[in-house]
Every structure is written in structure tokens, then in C-alpha cells.
CSV table of C-alpha atoms in Angstrom, one decimal:
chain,number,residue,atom,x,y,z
A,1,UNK,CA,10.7,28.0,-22.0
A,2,UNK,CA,13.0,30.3,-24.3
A,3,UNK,CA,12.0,28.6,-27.9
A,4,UNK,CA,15.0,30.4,-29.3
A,5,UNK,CA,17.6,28.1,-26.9
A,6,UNK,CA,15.4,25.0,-27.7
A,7,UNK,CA,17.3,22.2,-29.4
A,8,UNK,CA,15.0,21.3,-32.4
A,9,UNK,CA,16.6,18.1,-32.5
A,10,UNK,CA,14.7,17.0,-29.5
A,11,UNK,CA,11.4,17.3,-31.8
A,12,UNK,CA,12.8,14.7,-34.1
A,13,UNK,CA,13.6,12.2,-31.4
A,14,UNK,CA,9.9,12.7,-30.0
A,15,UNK,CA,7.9,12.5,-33.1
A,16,UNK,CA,9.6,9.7,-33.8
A,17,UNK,CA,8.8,8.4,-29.7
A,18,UNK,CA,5.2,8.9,-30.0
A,19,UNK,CA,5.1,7.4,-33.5
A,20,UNK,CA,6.5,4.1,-32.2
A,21,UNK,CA,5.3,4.4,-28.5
A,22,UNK,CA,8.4,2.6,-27.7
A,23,UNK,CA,11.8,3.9,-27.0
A,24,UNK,CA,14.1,0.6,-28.6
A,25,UNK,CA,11.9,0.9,-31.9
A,26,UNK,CA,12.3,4.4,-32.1
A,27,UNK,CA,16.0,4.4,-31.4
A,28,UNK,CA,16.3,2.2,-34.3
A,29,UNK,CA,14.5,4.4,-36.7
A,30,UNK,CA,16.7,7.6,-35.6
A,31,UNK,CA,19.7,5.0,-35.9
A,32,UNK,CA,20.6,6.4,-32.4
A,33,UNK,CA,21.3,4.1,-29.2
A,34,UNK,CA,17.9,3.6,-26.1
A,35,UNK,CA,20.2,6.0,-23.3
A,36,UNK,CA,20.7,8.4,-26.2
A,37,UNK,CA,16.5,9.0,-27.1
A,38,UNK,CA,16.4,8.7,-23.2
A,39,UNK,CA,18.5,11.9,-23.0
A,40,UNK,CA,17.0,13.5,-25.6
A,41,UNK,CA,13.7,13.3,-23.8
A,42,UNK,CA,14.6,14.6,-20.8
A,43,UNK,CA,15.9,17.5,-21.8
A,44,UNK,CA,12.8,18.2,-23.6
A,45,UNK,CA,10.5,17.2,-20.5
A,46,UNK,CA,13.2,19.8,-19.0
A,47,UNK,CA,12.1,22.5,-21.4
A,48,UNK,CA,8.8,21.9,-21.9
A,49,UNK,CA,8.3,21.3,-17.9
A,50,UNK,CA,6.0,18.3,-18.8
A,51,UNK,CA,6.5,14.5,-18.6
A,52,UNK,CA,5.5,14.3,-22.0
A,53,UNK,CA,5.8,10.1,-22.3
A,54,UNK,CA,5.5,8.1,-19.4
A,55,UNK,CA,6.5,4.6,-19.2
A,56,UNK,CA,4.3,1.4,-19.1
A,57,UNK,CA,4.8,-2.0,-19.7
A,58,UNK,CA,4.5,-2.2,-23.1
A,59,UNK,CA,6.5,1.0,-24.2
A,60,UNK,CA,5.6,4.7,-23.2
A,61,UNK,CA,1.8,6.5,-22.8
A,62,UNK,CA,1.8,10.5,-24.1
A,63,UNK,CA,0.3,12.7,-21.6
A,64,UNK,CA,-2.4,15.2,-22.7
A,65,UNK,CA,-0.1,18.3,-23.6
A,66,UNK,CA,2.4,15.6,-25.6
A,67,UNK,CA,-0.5,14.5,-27.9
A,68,UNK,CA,-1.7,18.1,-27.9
A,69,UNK,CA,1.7,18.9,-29.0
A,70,UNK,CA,2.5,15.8,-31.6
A,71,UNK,CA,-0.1,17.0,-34.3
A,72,UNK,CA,1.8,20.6,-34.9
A,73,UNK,CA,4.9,19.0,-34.3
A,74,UNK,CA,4.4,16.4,-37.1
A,75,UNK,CA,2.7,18.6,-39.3
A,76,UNK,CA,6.0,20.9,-39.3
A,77,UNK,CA,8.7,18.0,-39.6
A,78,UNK,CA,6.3,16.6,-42.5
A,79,UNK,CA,6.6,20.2,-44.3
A,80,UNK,CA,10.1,21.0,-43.5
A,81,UNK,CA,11.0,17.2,-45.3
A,82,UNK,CA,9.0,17.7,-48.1
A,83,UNK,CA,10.7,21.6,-48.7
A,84,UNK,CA,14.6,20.2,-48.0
A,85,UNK,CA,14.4,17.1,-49.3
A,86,UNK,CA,11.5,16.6,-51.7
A,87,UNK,CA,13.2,14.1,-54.2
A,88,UNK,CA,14.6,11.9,-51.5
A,89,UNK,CA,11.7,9.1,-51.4
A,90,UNK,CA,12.9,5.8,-52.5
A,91,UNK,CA,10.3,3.1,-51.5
A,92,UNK,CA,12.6,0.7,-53.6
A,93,UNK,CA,15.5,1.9,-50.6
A,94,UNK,CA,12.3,2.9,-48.2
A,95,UNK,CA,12.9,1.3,-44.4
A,96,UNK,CA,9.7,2.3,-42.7
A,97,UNK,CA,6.5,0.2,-41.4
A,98,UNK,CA,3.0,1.0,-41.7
A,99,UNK,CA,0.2,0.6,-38.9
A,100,UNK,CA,-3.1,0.0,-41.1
A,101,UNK,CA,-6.7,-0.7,-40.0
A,102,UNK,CA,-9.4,-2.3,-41.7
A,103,UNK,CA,-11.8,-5.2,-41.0
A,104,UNK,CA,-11.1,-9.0,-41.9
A,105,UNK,CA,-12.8,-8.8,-45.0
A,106,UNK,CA,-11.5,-5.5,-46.1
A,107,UNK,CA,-7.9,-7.0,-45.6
A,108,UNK,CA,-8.5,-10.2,-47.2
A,109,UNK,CA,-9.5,-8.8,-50.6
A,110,UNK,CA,-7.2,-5.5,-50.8
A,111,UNK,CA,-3.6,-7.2,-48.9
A,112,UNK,CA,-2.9,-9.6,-51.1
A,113,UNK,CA,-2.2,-7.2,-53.5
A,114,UNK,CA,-0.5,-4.4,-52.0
A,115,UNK,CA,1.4,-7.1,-50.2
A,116,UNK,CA,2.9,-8.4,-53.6
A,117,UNK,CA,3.3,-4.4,-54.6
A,118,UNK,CA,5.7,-4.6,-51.8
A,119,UNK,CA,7.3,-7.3,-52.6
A,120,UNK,CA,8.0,-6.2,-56.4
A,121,UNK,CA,8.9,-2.4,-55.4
A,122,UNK,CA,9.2,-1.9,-51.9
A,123,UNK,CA,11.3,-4.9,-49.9
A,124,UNK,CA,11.7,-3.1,-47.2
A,125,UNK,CA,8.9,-2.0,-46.0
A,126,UNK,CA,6.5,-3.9,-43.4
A,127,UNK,CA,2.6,-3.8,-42.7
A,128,UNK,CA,1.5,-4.1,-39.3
A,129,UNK,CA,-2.5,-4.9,-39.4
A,130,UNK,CA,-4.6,-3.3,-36.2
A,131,UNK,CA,-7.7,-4.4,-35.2
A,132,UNK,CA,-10.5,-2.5,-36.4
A,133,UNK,CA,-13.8,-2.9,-33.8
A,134,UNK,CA,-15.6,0.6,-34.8
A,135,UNK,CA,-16.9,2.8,-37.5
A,136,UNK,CA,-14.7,6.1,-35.7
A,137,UNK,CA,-11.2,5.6,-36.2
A,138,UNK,CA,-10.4,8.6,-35.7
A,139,UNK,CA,-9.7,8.3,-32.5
A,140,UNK,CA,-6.8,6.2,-33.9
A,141,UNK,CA,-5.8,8.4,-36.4
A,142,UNK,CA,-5.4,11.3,-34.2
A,143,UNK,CA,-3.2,9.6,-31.2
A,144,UNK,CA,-1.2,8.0,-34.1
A,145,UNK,CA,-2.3,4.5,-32.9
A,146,UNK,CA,-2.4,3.7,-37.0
A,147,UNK,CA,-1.6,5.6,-40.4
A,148,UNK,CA,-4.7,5.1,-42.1
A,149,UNK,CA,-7.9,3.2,-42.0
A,150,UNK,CA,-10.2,1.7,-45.0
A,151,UNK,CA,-13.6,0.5,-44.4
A,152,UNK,CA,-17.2,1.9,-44.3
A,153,UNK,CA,-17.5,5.0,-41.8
A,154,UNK,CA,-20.9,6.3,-43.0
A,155,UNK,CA,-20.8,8.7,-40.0
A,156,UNK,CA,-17.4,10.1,-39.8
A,157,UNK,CA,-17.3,10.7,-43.7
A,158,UNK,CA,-20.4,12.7,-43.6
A,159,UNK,CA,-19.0,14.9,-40.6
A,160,UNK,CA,-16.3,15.0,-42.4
A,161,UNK,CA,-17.9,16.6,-45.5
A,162,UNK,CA,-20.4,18.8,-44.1
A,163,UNK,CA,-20.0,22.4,-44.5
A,164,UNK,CA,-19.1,23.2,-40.6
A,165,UNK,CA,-16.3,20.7,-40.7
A,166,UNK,CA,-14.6,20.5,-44.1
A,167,UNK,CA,-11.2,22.0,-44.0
A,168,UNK,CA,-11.3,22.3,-39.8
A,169,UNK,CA,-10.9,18.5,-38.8
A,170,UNK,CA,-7.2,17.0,-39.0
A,171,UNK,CA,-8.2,14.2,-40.3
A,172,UNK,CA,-8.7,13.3,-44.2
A,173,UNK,CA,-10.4,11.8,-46.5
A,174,UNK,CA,-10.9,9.7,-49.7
A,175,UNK,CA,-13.0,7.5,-51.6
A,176,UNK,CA,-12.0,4.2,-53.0
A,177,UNK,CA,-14.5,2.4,-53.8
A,178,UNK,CA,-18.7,1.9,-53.8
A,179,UNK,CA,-20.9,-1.0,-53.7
A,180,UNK,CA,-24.1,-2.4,-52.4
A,181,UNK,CA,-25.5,-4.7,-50.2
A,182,UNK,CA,-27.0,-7.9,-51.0
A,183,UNK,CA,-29.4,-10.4,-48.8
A,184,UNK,CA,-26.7,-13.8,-48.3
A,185,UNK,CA,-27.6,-17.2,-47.5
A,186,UNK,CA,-26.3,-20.9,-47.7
A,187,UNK,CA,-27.2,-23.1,-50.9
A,188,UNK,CA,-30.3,-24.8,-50.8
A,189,UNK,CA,-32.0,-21.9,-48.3
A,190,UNK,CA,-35.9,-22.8,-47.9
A,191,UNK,CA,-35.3,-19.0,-49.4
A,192,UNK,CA,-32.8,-20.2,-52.0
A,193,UNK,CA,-34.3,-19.8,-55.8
A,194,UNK,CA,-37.3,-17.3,-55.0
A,195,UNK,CA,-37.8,-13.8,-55.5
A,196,UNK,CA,-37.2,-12.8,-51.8
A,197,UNK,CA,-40.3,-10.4,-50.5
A,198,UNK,CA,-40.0,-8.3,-47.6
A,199,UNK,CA,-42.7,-10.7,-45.8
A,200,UNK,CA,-40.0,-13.6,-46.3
A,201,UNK,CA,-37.1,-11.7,-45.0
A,202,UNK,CA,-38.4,-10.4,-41.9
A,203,UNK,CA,-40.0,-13.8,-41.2
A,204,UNK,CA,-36.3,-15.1,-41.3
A,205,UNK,CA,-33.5,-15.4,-38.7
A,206,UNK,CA,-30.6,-13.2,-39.0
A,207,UNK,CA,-26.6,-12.7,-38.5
A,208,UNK,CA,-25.7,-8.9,-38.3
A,209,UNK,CA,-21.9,-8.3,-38.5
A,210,UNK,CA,-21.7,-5.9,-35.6
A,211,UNK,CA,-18.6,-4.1,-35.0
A,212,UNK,CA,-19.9,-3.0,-31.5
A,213,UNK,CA,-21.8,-6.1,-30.4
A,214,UNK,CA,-25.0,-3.5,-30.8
A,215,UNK,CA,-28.0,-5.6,-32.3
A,216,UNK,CA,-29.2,-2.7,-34.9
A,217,UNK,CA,-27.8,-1.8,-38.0
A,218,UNK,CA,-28.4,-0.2,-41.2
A,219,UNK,CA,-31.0,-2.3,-42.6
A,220,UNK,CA,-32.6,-1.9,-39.2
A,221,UNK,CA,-33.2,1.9,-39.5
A,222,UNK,CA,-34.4,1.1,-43.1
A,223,UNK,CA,-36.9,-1.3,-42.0
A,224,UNK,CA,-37.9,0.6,-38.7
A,225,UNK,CA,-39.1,3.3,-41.6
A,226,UNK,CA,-40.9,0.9,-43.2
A,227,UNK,CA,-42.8,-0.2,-40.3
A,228,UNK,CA,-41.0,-3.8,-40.2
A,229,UNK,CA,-38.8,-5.3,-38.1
A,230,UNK,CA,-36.3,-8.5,-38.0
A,231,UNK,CA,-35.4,-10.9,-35.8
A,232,UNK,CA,-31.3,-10.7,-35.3
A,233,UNK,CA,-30.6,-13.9,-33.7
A,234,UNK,CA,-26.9,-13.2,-33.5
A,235,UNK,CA,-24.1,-10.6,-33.9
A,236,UNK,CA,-20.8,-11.2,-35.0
A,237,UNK,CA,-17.9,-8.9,-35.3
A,238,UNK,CA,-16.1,-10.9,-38.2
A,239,UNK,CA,-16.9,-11.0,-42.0
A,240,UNK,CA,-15.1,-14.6,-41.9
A,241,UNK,CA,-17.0,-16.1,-39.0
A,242,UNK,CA,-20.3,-14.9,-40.4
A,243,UNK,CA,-19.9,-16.6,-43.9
A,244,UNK,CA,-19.2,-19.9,-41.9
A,245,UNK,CA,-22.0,-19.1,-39.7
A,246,UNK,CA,-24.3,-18.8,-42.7
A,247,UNK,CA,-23.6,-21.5,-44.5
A,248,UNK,CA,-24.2,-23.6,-42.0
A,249,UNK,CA,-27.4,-22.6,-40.9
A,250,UNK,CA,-31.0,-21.3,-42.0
A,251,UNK,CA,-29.7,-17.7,-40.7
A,252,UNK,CA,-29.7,-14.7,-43.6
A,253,UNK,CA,-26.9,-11.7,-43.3
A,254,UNK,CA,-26.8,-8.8,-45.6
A,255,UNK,CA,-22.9,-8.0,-46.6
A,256,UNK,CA,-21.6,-5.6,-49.3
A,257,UNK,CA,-21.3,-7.5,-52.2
A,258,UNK,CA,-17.8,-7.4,-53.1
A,259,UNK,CA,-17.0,-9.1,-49.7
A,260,UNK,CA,-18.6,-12.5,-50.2
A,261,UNK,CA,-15.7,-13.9,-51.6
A,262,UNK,CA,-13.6,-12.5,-48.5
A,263,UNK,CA,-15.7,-15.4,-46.4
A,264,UNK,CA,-14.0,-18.0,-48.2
A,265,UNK,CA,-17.4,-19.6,-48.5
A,266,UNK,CA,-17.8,-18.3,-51.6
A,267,UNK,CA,-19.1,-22.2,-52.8
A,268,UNK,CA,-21.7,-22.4,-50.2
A,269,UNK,CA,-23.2,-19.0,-50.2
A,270,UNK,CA,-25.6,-17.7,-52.6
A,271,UNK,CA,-27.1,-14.0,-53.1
A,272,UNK,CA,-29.8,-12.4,-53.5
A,273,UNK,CA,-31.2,-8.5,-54.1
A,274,UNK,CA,-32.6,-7.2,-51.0
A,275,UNK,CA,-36.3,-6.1,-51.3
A,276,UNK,CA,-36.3,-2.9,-50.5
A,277,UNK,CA,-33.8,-0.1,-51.6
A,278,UNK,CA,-30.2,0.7,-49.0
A,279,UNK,CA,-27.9,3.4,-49.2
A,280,UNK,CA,-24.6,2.2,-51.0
A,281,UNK,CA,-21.2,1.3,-49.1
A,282,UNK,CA,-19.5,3.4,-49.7
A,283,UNK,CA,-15.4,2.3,-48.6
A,284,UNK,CA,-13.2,5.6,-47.8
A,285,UNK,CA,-9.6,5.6,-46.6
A,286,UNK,CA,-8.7,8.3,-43.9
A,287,UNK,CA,-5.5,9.7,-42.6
A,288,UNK,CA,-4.2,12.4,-40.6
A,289,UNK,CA,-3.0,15.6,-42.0
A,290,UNK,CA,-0.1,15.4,-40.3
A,291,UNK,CA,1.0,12.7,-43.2
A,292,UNK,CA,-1.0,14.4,-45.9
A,293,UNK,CA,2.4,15.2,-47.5
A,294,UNK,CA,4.4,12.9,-46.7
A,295,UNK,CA,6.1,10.7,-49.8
A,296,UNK,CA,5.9,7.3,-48.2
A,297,UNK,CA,2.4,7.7,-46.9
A,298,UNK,CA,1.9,9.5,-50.2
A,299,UNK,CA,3.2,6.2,-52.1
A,300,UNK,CA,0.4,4.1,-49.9
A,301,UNK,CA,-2.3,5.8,-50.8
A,302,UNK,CA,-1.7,6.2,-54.4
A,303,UNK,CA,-1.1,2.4,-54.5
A,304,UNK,CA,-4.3,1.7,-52.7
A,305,UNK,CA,-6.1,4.3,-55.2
A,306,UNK,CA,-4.6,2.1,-58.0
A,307,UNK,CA,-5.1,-1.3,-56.8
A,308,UNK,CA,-9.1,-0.4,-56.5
A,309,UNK,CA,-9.4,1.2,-59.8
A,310,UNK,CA,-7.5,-1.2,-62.3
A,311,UNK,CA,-8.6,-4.9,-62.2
A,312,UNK,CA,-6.1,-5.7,-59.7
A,313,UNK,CA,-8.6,-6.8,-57.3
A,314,UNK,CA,-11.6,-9.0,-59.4
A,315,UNK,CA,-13.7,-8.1,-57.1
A,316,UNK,CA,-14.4,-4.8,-57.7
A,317,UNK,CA,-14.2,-5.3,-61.1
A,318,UNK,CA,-16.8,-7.9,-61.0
A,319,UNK,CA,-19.4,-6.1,-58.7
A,320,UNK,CA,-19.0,-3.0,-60.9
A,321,UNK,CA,-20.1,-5.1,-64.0
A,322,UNK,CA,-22.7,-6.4,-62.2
């Protein structure tokens, strides 16, 4: 391949293929016509002498040298935008949608509000929620399966800041917001009223919200140092479910405080402080370098940085005071 004869064009119409992973959504976006980005790809299969994005029932699949490619690509687009056009960002005229992953409790507390934010300033842009079943998004993050992800990655975040991989890992990082866990139970617990001892919690049954299924968490390495042990009688991979789950039954599950309201079982569920000391929760936002400077990813994370720190969600303004 002769980069100098190399239509740059073609780059636009394939960052904007693997963004979507469908050739109709992506011929929207470029305001082009399906046979048109279909064209466009061939000749840059032709060039690049790879398939590059091969077709499957539910849009296209990148093959290893395409998402080798996409990071560099994006990352260039991203900078040449920003340099040519840097005042061009209107999210009041912004058409654009947003792939975002957190889990159901995360959502439910920081989505209503960003939801009206859109509403009041940005009418045309759109949220599309993904699942989130792990603590390591980045998988996610780097085949651009999702823009950015919010929730508690204890793991990736300390990778992330340790001196061998600060400033060489794609993928980025920011705090929005730290809490604590607290021992949960239904009103009128046999445990409901006392000063909960380490001999009465590990004598109890358990829920552990379990992203993986995996019956050992947090509390379990804290306990395993301790000498102790608990009995998790079941997992369950939903903050919603387990509130329900709990407040109808003698069970006890541990969740970071500020997420007890996202149960909705706010009125049966009680709290209390755990007995023995757990490192905080710490909830980070990550994203890929690629849309570090981008204004309309820009614009999400500044809103989500301003919707934790002003008393837009009670929440977090409540646990805080607490």
C-alpha cells in the first residue's frame, strides 16, 4: 500500500463502521447512502489487503488488524477535529448517541438526571444502556463496544494507576465519587435493632451481588484474614433483585450505601455498620483515549463530574453527610 495514493476519506467511513458495527447506522451518521459506505470499504479492504469488517447477522465483526488499526485511526480523526474545528460542538444541535455501561443500581441513581440534562440542553442526543456483567470493562472500551463505563473496578483502576502502567494503557480514568459499605437487612431482622458483632454476622445467611456468579467477594477476603468465614446462600447479579430478595427474607447483603435507595425497597430495608473495617467504593468512570478529546464525549463527562458533585443526586449528598 502507497499511503501517499490512499484516499483518507475511506478512514472516516470506517471509523465511523466500527463505531456503529453496522453499515445502515453508520451510513446515516456520514449522511451517505448503504452501497456508498459499501464502496468505500472496499476500496480500503483493496488497499489495506485485509477484510477489515466482515458481515454477520447482526451488522459487521472487525478482524484483528481492523481493531488493531481503529485505536490510531480514531485517535487521529479525534485530533484532526478538535485542531480544524474546535468551536464547532453544539450539544444543543448535537446528533450523536452514546453507548454507556454501568450496573442497575448505578443507572438508577445517576440516569435520571443526566437524562433530564438531555432533555433541557441536548434534545438530540440518545443513551443506549449496555449490560454491565464484570469489573473489566475494558475489554469494552477498547473494541468500542461502549464510550464509557461507571461503576466499582477496584482492579482495573489500581492497574491503571500503578507506576508500570500510568500513561501506557489507552484507556482512562476518573473518579466520581466514594462511599462505603454497610451490612443491609429487612425490618424487623432477628438482627434488626442490635449492635451487629462479627459472631452474629457470620452466623447469618447471605446474598452477595455477584457480577460473575463467583460466590467470594470483598468482604470474603476481609473475613478470610480475619480467620472467619460466611455462609453465601445465594448470588445475584442485580442490585434491584437483591433488595427484593432481602426484604423478604432472613438473608443479610452488604451494598455501598448510596445504592440502597436504587433497590426501590428503600421502606423495607434497614442498615447497619459492618463490624469490621472494608476498603471504601470507590465509583470511577473510564474511557478510551481515543475520545479523550473529543467535545461531545467531553460534554458527558463533565456533566457526569457535575451531577456527582452538586446535590443533583441526594444520594450522594446524603451518604457524604452521613
Amino acid at each position: 500500500m502507497n499511503f501517499l495514493t490512499l484516499d483518507l476519506n475511506l478512514l472516516r467511513v470506517f471509523d465511523a463502521v466500527m463505531i456503529e458495527q453496522n453499515l445502515t447506522r453508520a451510513a446515516d451518521k456520514l449522511a451517505m447512502t448503504q452501497p456508498a459506505v459499501s464502496n468505500a470499504l472496499k476500496r480500503l479492504r483493496h488497499s489495506l489487503n485485509d477484510e477489515l469488517l466482515i458481515r454477520t447477522a447482526y451488522g459487521v465483526k472487525p478482524t484483528p488488524r481492523a481493531e488493531a488499526l481503529w485505536p490510531t485511526i480514531r485517535q487521529a480523526l479525534s485530533s484532526l477535529e478538535s485542531a480544524i474545528a474546535p468551536g464547532a460542538f453544539d450539544v444543543s444541535q448535537a446528533q450523536l448517541t452514546f453507548r454507556m455501561a454501568m450496573a442497575d443500581a448505578t443507572a438508577a441513581l445517576w440516569m435520571p438526571t443526566l437524562v433530564r440534562s438531555i432533555q433541557n440542553d441536548a434534545p438530540g442526543i440518545n443513551v443506549r444502556m449496555m449490560p454491565l456483567t464484570t469489573r473489566e470493562p475494558r475489554p469494552m472500551l477498547l473494541h468500542g463496544d461502549i464510550d464509557i463505563a461507571v461503576g466499582f473496578f477496584p482492579g482495573v483502576v489500581a492497574q491503571l494507576s500503578g507506576s508500570q502502567t500510568a500513561g501506557n494503557s489507552a484507556i482512562r480514568h476518573e473518579r466520581l465519587y466514594s462511599g462505603h459499605y454497610v451490612c443491609v437487612m429487612r425490618q424487623n431482622h432477628p438482627l434488626a435493632g442490635k449492635t451487629l458483632t462479627v459472631d452474629d454476622y457470620c452466623g447469618a445467611n447471605h446474598l452477595l451481588v455477584s457480577f460473575s456468579g463467583r460466590a467470594h467477594g470483598l468482604i470474603d477476603e476481609t473475613l478470610s484474614k480475619m480467620g472467619r468465614e460466611r455462609r453465601i446462600l445465594l448470588t445475584i447479579n442485580q442490585f434491584f433483585t437483591a433488595g427484593r430478595v432481602v426484604a423478604n427474607s432472613d438473608l443479610l447483603t452488604v451494598l455501598p450505601r448510596h445504592l440502597i435507595s436504587a433497590t426501590g425497597m428503600t421502606d423495607a430495608l434497614i442498615w447497619t455498620e459492618l463490624p469490621f473495617e472494608t476498603p471504601a467504593v470507590h465509583i470511577d468512570m473510564l474511557w478510551h483515549e481515543r475520545d479523550a478529546r473529543n467535545p461531545a464525549h467531553q460534554w458527558l463527562r463533565n456533566n457526569l463530574i457535575t451531577m456527582t458533585h452538586s446535590n443533583l443526586i441526594p444520594e450522594l449528598q446524603q451518604d457524604k453527610q452521613e
